[in-house]
Amino acid sequence: MYPNRTSVLAAAALWAAASALVAGCGGGSSQTSASPSAAGCPAALARAAAAVEGAERTDLSWSGPTGGPEAVPDKTIVYVAQTMTNPGVAGVAKGLREAAAVIGWQVRVIDGEGTPAGIQAAVSQAVTLKPSGIVIGGFDPRLTAQQAARAEAAGIALIGWHAVDSPGPSTSPRLFTNVTTKVEEVARISADWVIARSDADAGVVVFTDDSIPFARTKSELIKRQLGTCPGVRLLATENIPIPDASQRTPQQVSSLVSRFGDRWTHSIAINDLYFADAAPALRAAGRPGAGPPFNIGAGDGDPSAFQRISSGRFQAATVPEPLAQQGWQIIDEFNRAFADRPASGYVAPVHVVTAENSGGATSWDPRGYREAYQKIWRGES
């Protein structure tokens, strides 16, 4: 089992004190009888443990916008989904519908079904419907550049969710704003969780989808952060497109078990769904549900991930997006666009969910955002 938070922090503090003259993650030539990996990486271990402890807090108040324009009436939004089989994409759609009902707008969801042709057709259909706004739900807008140009020419506002690497407005491609957590922070905290929970001694597999620029960037940042500790070894990077995950992941996981055996102690995936598909293969290989490998999802925190974590079934943690809140935020951002106001600039902070802090929930839902947005839309801010 991986060590608990208290022991990790205590160990990290001890090694940091004992190695005060060591800068960063030095080599292991001065190691004593203590854990070789911890002694070789005391500063990174201490930093990772502190970061994880902060991200696991659940008592934070709403830190998003409390002011903005009153609701603009009679708007229609089309949500174009990369694929509704992606739980994150589907979770945002649910929050979007909920928020639209509150503000009094109409929402339609069109599923791109995970293929370039399907996504292009979905955006074309969305433009033809002449809505007030279109959501780019989890895919690269450059894939639909011609359709996006048609939307812009028609005066249709475009907002992305995980559409580009960074949150906020985008000029190329042109988006009023892009709603997402900061990929750098998600990548860093997921890697830090492995460093901290393994006491800086792990063999890691990273699961990603290089067809999605956002996901590719995330996995590269994860690997870079893992590299800050020499005791954490990257065993493999598995590039499995999300639409193919259910077919390809079990076979790849079986191969990984054969290749690496007990050296495979931890996994990080850019989306929780990989672990749903990995579970049967790990079970067939005789691996215990509670690990190893200890698995953390660097997004998106769908209900099945929470259930796996709470029950100790082949997933130990997730860095969830606040999916419902982001659906509400998209509606609020559209309202700002329709009122000729700038984007809110809000970015949700990263959060780590484990069995110890989930409270039996099936999603990460920050406190206070519904009340805050409704006050804004009623003109009470």
Coordinates of C-alpha atoms in Angstrom, one line a residue:
M1 CA 0.0 0.0 0.0
Y2 CA 1.2 3.5 -0.6
P3 CA 2.0 5.6 2.5
N4 CA -0.6 7.9 4.0
R5 CA -0.4 11.7 3.8
T6 CA 0.9 12.2 7.3
S7 CA 3.8 9.7 6.9
V8 CA 4.7 11.2 3.6
L9 CA 4.9 14.7 4.9
A10 CA 6.9 13.6 8.0
A11 CA 9.3 11.7 5.9
A12 CA 9.6 14.5 3.4
A13 CA 10.3 17.0 6.2
L14 CA 13.0 14.7 7.7
W15 CA 14.8 14.3 4.4
A16 CA 14.6 18.0 3.6
A17 CA 16.1 18.8 6.9
A18 CA 18.8 16.2 6.6
S19 CA 19.7 17.4 3.1
A20 CA 19.5 21.2 3.6
L21 CA 22.6 21.7 1.6
V22 CA 21.4 19.6 -1.3
A23 CA 19.8 21.8 -4.1
G24 CA 16.9 20.2 -5.9
C25 CA 16.9 16.6 -6.8
G26 CA 20.5 15.6 -6.6
G27 CA 22.1 12.3 -7.2
G28 CA 22.2 9.5 -4.7
S29 CA 25.9 9.3 -3.9
S30 CA 25.4 10.7 -0.4
Q31 CA 22.5 8.4 0.5
T32 CA 22.6 6.6 3.8
S33 CA 20.6 3.7 5.1
A34 CA 17.3 5.6 4.4
S35 CA 15.1 5.1 1.4
P36 CA 17.3 5.5 -1.7
S37 CA 14.7 7.4 -3.7
A38 CA 13.7 9.7 -0.9
A39 CA 17.3 10.5 0.0
G40 CA 18.0 11.3 -3.7
C41 CA 15.0 13.5 -4.1
P42 CA 14.1 15.2 -0.8
A43 CA 13.1 18.6 -2.1
A44 CA 10.9 17.3 -4.8
L45 CA 9.3 14.8 -2.4
A46 CA 8.6 17.5 0.1
R47 CA 7.1 19.8 -2.5
A48 CA 5.0 17.1 -4.0
A49 CA 3.6 16.0 -0.6
A50 CA 2.7 19.6 0.3
A51 CA 1.0 20.2 -3.1
V52 CA -1.1 17.1 -2.8
E53 CA -2.2 17.9 0.7
G54 CA -3.4 21.3 -0.4
A55 CA -5.2 19.9 -3.5
E56 CA -7.1 17.3 -1.4
R57 CA -8.8 19.9 0.7
T58 CA -12.6 20.0 0.3
D59 CA -13.5 23.0 2.4
L60 CA -12.8 25.8 -0.1
S61 CA -15.4 28.5 -0.8
W62 CA -16.4 29.6 -4.3
S63 CA -13.6 31.7 -5.8
G64 CA -15.2 32.4 -9.1
P65 CA -17.1 35.5 -10.4
T66 CA -19.7 37.2 -8.3
G67 CA -20.4 40.1 -10.7
G68 CA -21.4 40.4 -14.3
P69 CA -24.2 41.2 -16.7
E70 CA -27.9 40.4 -16.1
A71 CA -29.3 37.5 -18.2
V72 CA -29.7 38.3 -21.9
P73 CA -33.0 36.7 -22.9
D74 CA -34.0 34.3 -25.7
K75 CA -30.7 32.7 -26.7
T76 CA -30.0 29.3 -28.2
I77 CA -26.8 27.3 -27.7
V78 CA -25.6 24.2 -29.7
Y79 CA -23.1 22.0 -27.9
V80 CA -21.0 20.1 -30.4
A81 CA -19.5 17.1 -28.5
Q82 CA -16.3 15.4 -29.6
T83 CA -18.0 12.2 -28.5
M84 CA -20.7 11.7 -25.8
T85 CA -18.9 8.5 -24.9
N86 CA -16.3 10.7 -23.3
P87 CA -17.6 11.1 -19.7
G88 CA -16.1 14.6 -19.3
V89 CA -17.7 15.9 -22.5
A90 CA -21.0 14.4 -21.4
G91 CA -20.7 15.8 -17.9
V92 CA -20.3 19.3 -19.2
A93 CA -23.3 18.9 -21.5
K94 CA -25.4 18.0 -18.4
G95 CA -24.2 21.1 -16.5
L96 CA -24.8 23.2 -19.6
R97 CA -28.4 22.0 -19.9
E98 CA -29.0 22.6 -16.2
A99 CA -27.7 26.2 -16.4
A100 CA -29.5 27.0 -19.6
A101 CA -32.8 26.0 -18.0
V102 CA -32.1 28.4 -15.1
I103 CA -31.2 31.3 -17.4
G104 CA -34.1 30.6 -19.8
W105 CA -32.2 29.5 -22.9
Q106 CA -32.5 26.6 -25.3
V107 CA -29.7 24.0 -25.7
R108 CA -29.2 21.3 -28.3
V109 CA -26.4 18.7 -28.2
I110 CA -24.9 17.2 -31.4
D111 CA -22.6 14.3 -31.1
G112 CA -19.5 14.3 -33.3
E113 CA -19.0 10.6 -32.5
G114 CA -15.3 10.9 -32.1
T115 CA -14.2 11.0 -35.8
P116 CA -13.0 14.0 -37.8
A117 CA -15.7 13.5 -40.4
G118 CA -18.4 13.2 -37.7
I119 CA -17.2 16.3 -35.8
Q120 CA -17.0 18.3 -39.0
A121 CA -20.5 17.3 -39.9
A122 CA -21.8 18.1 -36.4
V123 CA -20.3 21.6 -36.6
S124 CA -21.7 22.1 -40.1
Q125 CA -25.1 21.1 -38.7
A126 CA -24.7 23.5 -35.8
V127 CA -23.9 26.4 -38.0
T128 CA -27.0 25.6 -40.2
L129 CA -29.2 25.9 -37.2
K130 CA -28.1 29.5 -36.7
P131 CA -27.9 29.5 -32.9
S132 CA -26.7 32.3 -30.8
G133 CA -23.6 30.3 -29.8
I134 CA -21.8 27.1 -30.4
V135 CA -19.7 25.2 -27.9
I136 CA -16.6 23.4 -29.2
G137 CA -16.8 20.4 -26.8
G138 CA -13.5 18.7 -26.4
F139 CA -11.9 18.8 -29.8
D140 CA -9.4 20.9 -31.7
P141 CA -11.2 23.8 -33.5
R142 CA -8.6 23.7 -36.3
L143 CA -10.3 20.4 -37.3
T144 CA -13.3 22.4 -38.3
A145 CA -11.7 25.7 -39.4
Q146 CA -14.0 26.1 -42.5
Q147 CA -17.1 25.6 -40.4
A148 CA -15.8 27.9 -37.6
A149 CA -15.2 30.6 -40.3
R150 CA -18.8 30.2 -41.4
A151 CA -20.0 30.6 -37.8
E152 CA -17.9 33.7 -37.3
A153 CA -19.2 35.2 -40.5
A154 CA -22.7 34.6 -39.3
G155 CA -22.1 36.3 -36.0
I156 CA -22.3 33.1 -34.0
A157 CA -20.3 33.2 -30.8
L158 CA -17.8 30.3 -30.2
I159 CA -16.7 29.0 -26.8
G160 CA -14.5 26.0 -26.2
W161 CA -14.3 23.4 -23.5
H162 CA -10.9 21.7 -23.6
A163 CA -10.6 23.0 -27.1
V164 CA -7.2 24.6 -26.8
D165 CA -4.4 24.2 -24.3
S166 CA -5.0 27.3 -22.2
P167 CA -8.1 28.8 -20.5
G168 CA -9.4 32.1 -21.6
P169 CA -9.9 33.9 -24.9
S170 CA -8.2 32.6 -28.0
T171 CA -7.4 34.5 -31.3
S172 CA -6.1 31.5 -33.2
P173 CA -8.4 29.7 -33.4
R174 CA -10.9 32.5 -32.5
L175 CA -12.9 31.7 -29.4
F176 CA -14.6 34.1 -27.0
T177 CA -13.0 31.9 -24.3
N178 CA -11.9 28.4 -23.6
V179 CA -13.2 26.8 -20.3
T180 CA -10.8 24.4 -18.7
T181 CA -8.6 24.0 -15.7
K182 CA -4.9 24.8 -16.4
V183 CA -3.4 21.8 -18.0
E184 CA 0.0 22.6 -16.4
E185 CA -1.6 22.4 -12.9
V186 CA -3.5 19.2 -13.6
A187 CA -0.4 17.5 -15.1
R188 CA 1.8 18.7 -12.2
I189 CA -0.5 17.5 -9.4
S190 CA -1.2 14.1 -10.9
A191 CA 2.6 13.5 -11.2
D192 CA 3.1 14.9 -7.7
W193 CA 0.5 12.5 -6.4
V194 CA 2.7 9.6 -7.8
I195 CA 5.9 11.1 -6.4
A196 CA 4.3 11.6 -2.9
R197 CA 2.3 8.4 -2.6
S198 CA 5.2 6.2 -3.8
D199 CA 7.7 7.9 -1.5
A200 CA 9.5 8.9 -4.7
D201 CA 10.0 5.3 -5.9
A202 CA 7.7 4.3 -8.7
G203 CA 7.5 2.7 -12.2
V204 CA 4.9 4.6 -14.2
V205 CA 2.8 4.0 -17.3
V206 CA 1.2 7.1 -18.9
F207 CA -2.0 6.7 -21.0
T208 CA -2.9 9.4 -23.5
D209 CA -4.6 10.3 -26.7
D210 CA -2.2 12.2 -29.0
S211 CA -5.0 13.0 -31.5
I212 CA -6.2 15.6 -29.0
P213 CA -3.7 18.5 -28.7
F214 CA -4.9 19.2 -25.2
A215 CA -4.4 15.6 -24.1
R216 CA -1.0 15.4 -25.8
T217 CA 0.2 18.5 -24.0
K218 CA -1.0 17.2 -20.7
S219 CA 0.8 13.9 -21.0
E220 CA 4.0 15.6 -22.0
L221 CA 3.8 17.8 -19.0
I222 CA 3.1 14.8 -16.8
K223 CA 6.2 13.1 -18.0
R224 CA 8.3 16.2 -17.5
Q225 CA 7.1 16.5 -13.9
L226 CA 7.7 12.8 -13.2
G227 CA 11.3 13.5 -14.4
T228 CA 12.0 15.8 -11.5
C229 CA 12.5 12.7 -9.3
P230 CA 15.1 10.2 -10.4
G231 CA 13.5 7.4 -8.3
V232 CA 10.3 7.7 -10.5
R233 CA 10.8 5.8 -13.7
L234 CA 8.7 6.2 -16.8
L235 CA 8.1 2.6 -18.1
A236 CA 5.9 3.4 -21.1
T237 CA 3.6 5.9 -22.8
E238 CA 0.5 4.3 -24.3
N239 CA -1.2 6.3 -27.1
I240 CA -4.8 5.1 -27.3
P241 CA -7.4 7.3 -28.9
I242 CA -10.3 7.8 -26.6
P243 CA -12.9 6.5 -29.1
D244 CA -10.9 3.3 -29.3
A245 CA -10.2 2.9 -25.6
S246 CA -12.7 0.2 -24.9
Q247 CA -11.3 -2.1 -27.6
R248 CA -7.5 -1.3 -27.3
T249 CA -6.9 -0.7 -23.6
P250 CA -7.4 -4.3 -22.3
Q251 CA -5.0 -5.7 -24.8
Q252 CA -2.4 -3.0 -24.1
V253 CA -2.7 -3.5 -20.3
S254 CA -2.2 -7.2 -20.6
S255 CA 0.9 -6.6 -22.6
L256 CA 2.2 -4.1 -20.0
V257 CA 1.7 -6.6 -17.2
S258 CA 3.7 -9.2 -19.2
R259 CA 6.5 -6.7 -20.0
F260 CA 6.9 -5.0 -16.7
G261 CA 5.5 -7.3 -14.0
D262 CA 6.0 -5.8 -10.5
R263 CA 8.0 -2.9 -11.8
W264 CA 4.7 -1.3 -12.9
T265 CA 3.6 0.3 -9.7
H266 CA 1.6 3.4 -10.8
S267 CA -0.3 4.8 -13.8
I268 CA -1.5 8.2 -14.9
A269 CA -4.1 8.6 -17.6
I270 CA -5.2 11.8 -19.3
N271 CA -8.8 10.6 -18.8
D272 CA -10.3 8.3 -16.2
L273 CA -12.1 6.2 -18.7
Y274 CA -8.9 4.3 -19.5
F275 CA -9.0 2.7 -16.0
A276 CA -12.6 1.4 -16.6
D277 CA -11.2 -0.4 -19.6
A278 CA -8.0 -1.5 -17.9
A279 CA -9.8 -3.1 -14.9
P280 CA -10.8 -6.5 -16.6
A281 CA -7.2 -7.0 -17.8
L282 CA -5.7 -6.2 -14.4
R283 CA -8.2 -8.5 -12.7
A284 CA -7.4 -11.3 -15.2
A285 CA -3.7 -10.8 -14.4
G286 CA -4.4 -11.3 -10.7
R287 CA -3.7 -7.7 -9.8
P288 CA -5.6 -6.5 -6.7
G289 CA -8.2 -3.8 -7.1
A290 CA -6.5 -1.7 -4.5
G291 CA -3.2 -1.8 -6.4
P292 CA -0.5 -1.9 -7.5
P293 CA -0.6 -0.4 -10.0
F294 CA -2.0 2.6 -8.2
N295 CA -3.9 4.6 -10.8
I296 CA -4.7 8.3 -11.0
G297 CA -6.7 10.0 -13.7
A298 CA -5.6 13.4 -14.7
G299 CA -9.2 14.2 -15.8
D300 CA -12.1 14.3 -16.0
G301 CA -13.6 12.8 -12.8
D302 CA -16.7 11.1 -14.1
P303 CA -19.1 9.2 -11.7
S304 CA -17.6 5.8 -12.6
A305 CA -14.2 7.0 -11.6
F306 CA -15.5 8.1 -8.2
Q307 CA -17.1 4.7 -7.8
R308 CA -13.9 2.9 -8.6
I309 CA -12.0 5.1 -6.1
S310 CA -14.5 4.7 -3.3
S311 CA -14.6 0.9 -3.7
G312 CA -10.9 0.4 -4.3
R313 CA -11.4 -1.1 -7.8
F314 CA -8.3 -0.4 -10.0
Q315 CA -8.3 3.4 -9.4
A316 CA -6.9 5.2 -6.4
A317 CA -7.3 8.9 -7.3
T318 CA -8.5 11.4 -9.9
V319 CA -7.9 15.1 -10.7
P320 CA -11.5 15.9 -11.6
E321 CA -12.8 18.7 -13.7
P322 CA -15.7 20.4 -12.0
L323 CA -17.8 19.4 -15.0
A324 CA -21.2 20.7 -13.9
Q325 CA -19.6 24.0 -12.8
Q326 CA -17.9 24.3 -16.1
G327 CA -21.2 23.8 -17.9
W328 CA -22.6 26.7 -15.9
Q329 CA -19.5 28.8 -16.6
I330 CA -20.0 28.3 -20.3
I331 CA -23.5 29.7 -20.1
D332 CA -22.2 32.6 -18.1
E333 CA -19.4 33.3 -20.6
F334 CA -21.9 33.3 -23.4
N335 CA -24.1 35.8 -21.5
R336 CA -21.0 38.0 -21.2
A337 CA -20.4 37.7 -24.9
F338 CA -24.0 38.6 -25.8
A339 CA -23.8 41.6 -23.4
D340 CA -20.6 42.8 -25.1
R341 CA -18.6 42.2 -21.9
P342 CA -15.2 40.5 -21.6
A343 CA -14.8 36.9 -20.5
S344 CA -14.8 36.3 -16.8
G345 CA -11.2 35.0 -16.6
Y346 CA -12.2 32.3 -14.1
V347 CA -10.2 29.1 -13.9
A348 CA -11.2 26.4 -11.5
P349 CA -8.3 25.3 -9.1
V350 CA -7.1 21.7 -9.3
H351 CA -8.5 19.2 -6.8
V352 CA -7.4 15.6 -6.0
V353 CA -10.1 13.0 -5.0
T354 CA -9.2 9.9 -3.1
A355 CA -11.3 7.4 -1.1
E356 CA -10.4 9.4 2.0
N357 CA -11.9 12.7 0.9
S358 CA -14.6 11.8 -1.7
G359 CA -17.3 11.5 1.0
G360 CA -19.1 9.0 -1.2
A361 CA -19.8 11.6 -3.9
T362 CA -19.8 10.8 -7.6
S363 CA -18.5 14.1 -8.9
W364 CA -16.5 17.1 -7.9
D365 CA -18.9 20.0 -7.4
P366 CA -17.4 23.1 -5.8
R367 CA -19.5 25.0 -3.3
G368 CA -21.5 28.1 -4.1
Y369 CA -21.3 28.5 -7.9
R370 CA -25.0 27.9 -8.7
E371 CA -26.0 30.6 -6.2
A372 CA -23.3 33.0 -7.5
Y373 CA -24.3 32.7 -11.1
Q374 CA -28.0 32.9 -10.5
K375 CA -27.4 36.2 -8.5
I376 CA -25.4 37.6 -11.5
W377 CA -28.1 36.6 -14.0
R378 CA -30.9 38.1 -11.8
G379 CA -29.0 41.4 -11.7
E380 CA -28.3 41.1 -8.0
S381 CA -24.5 41.2 -8.2

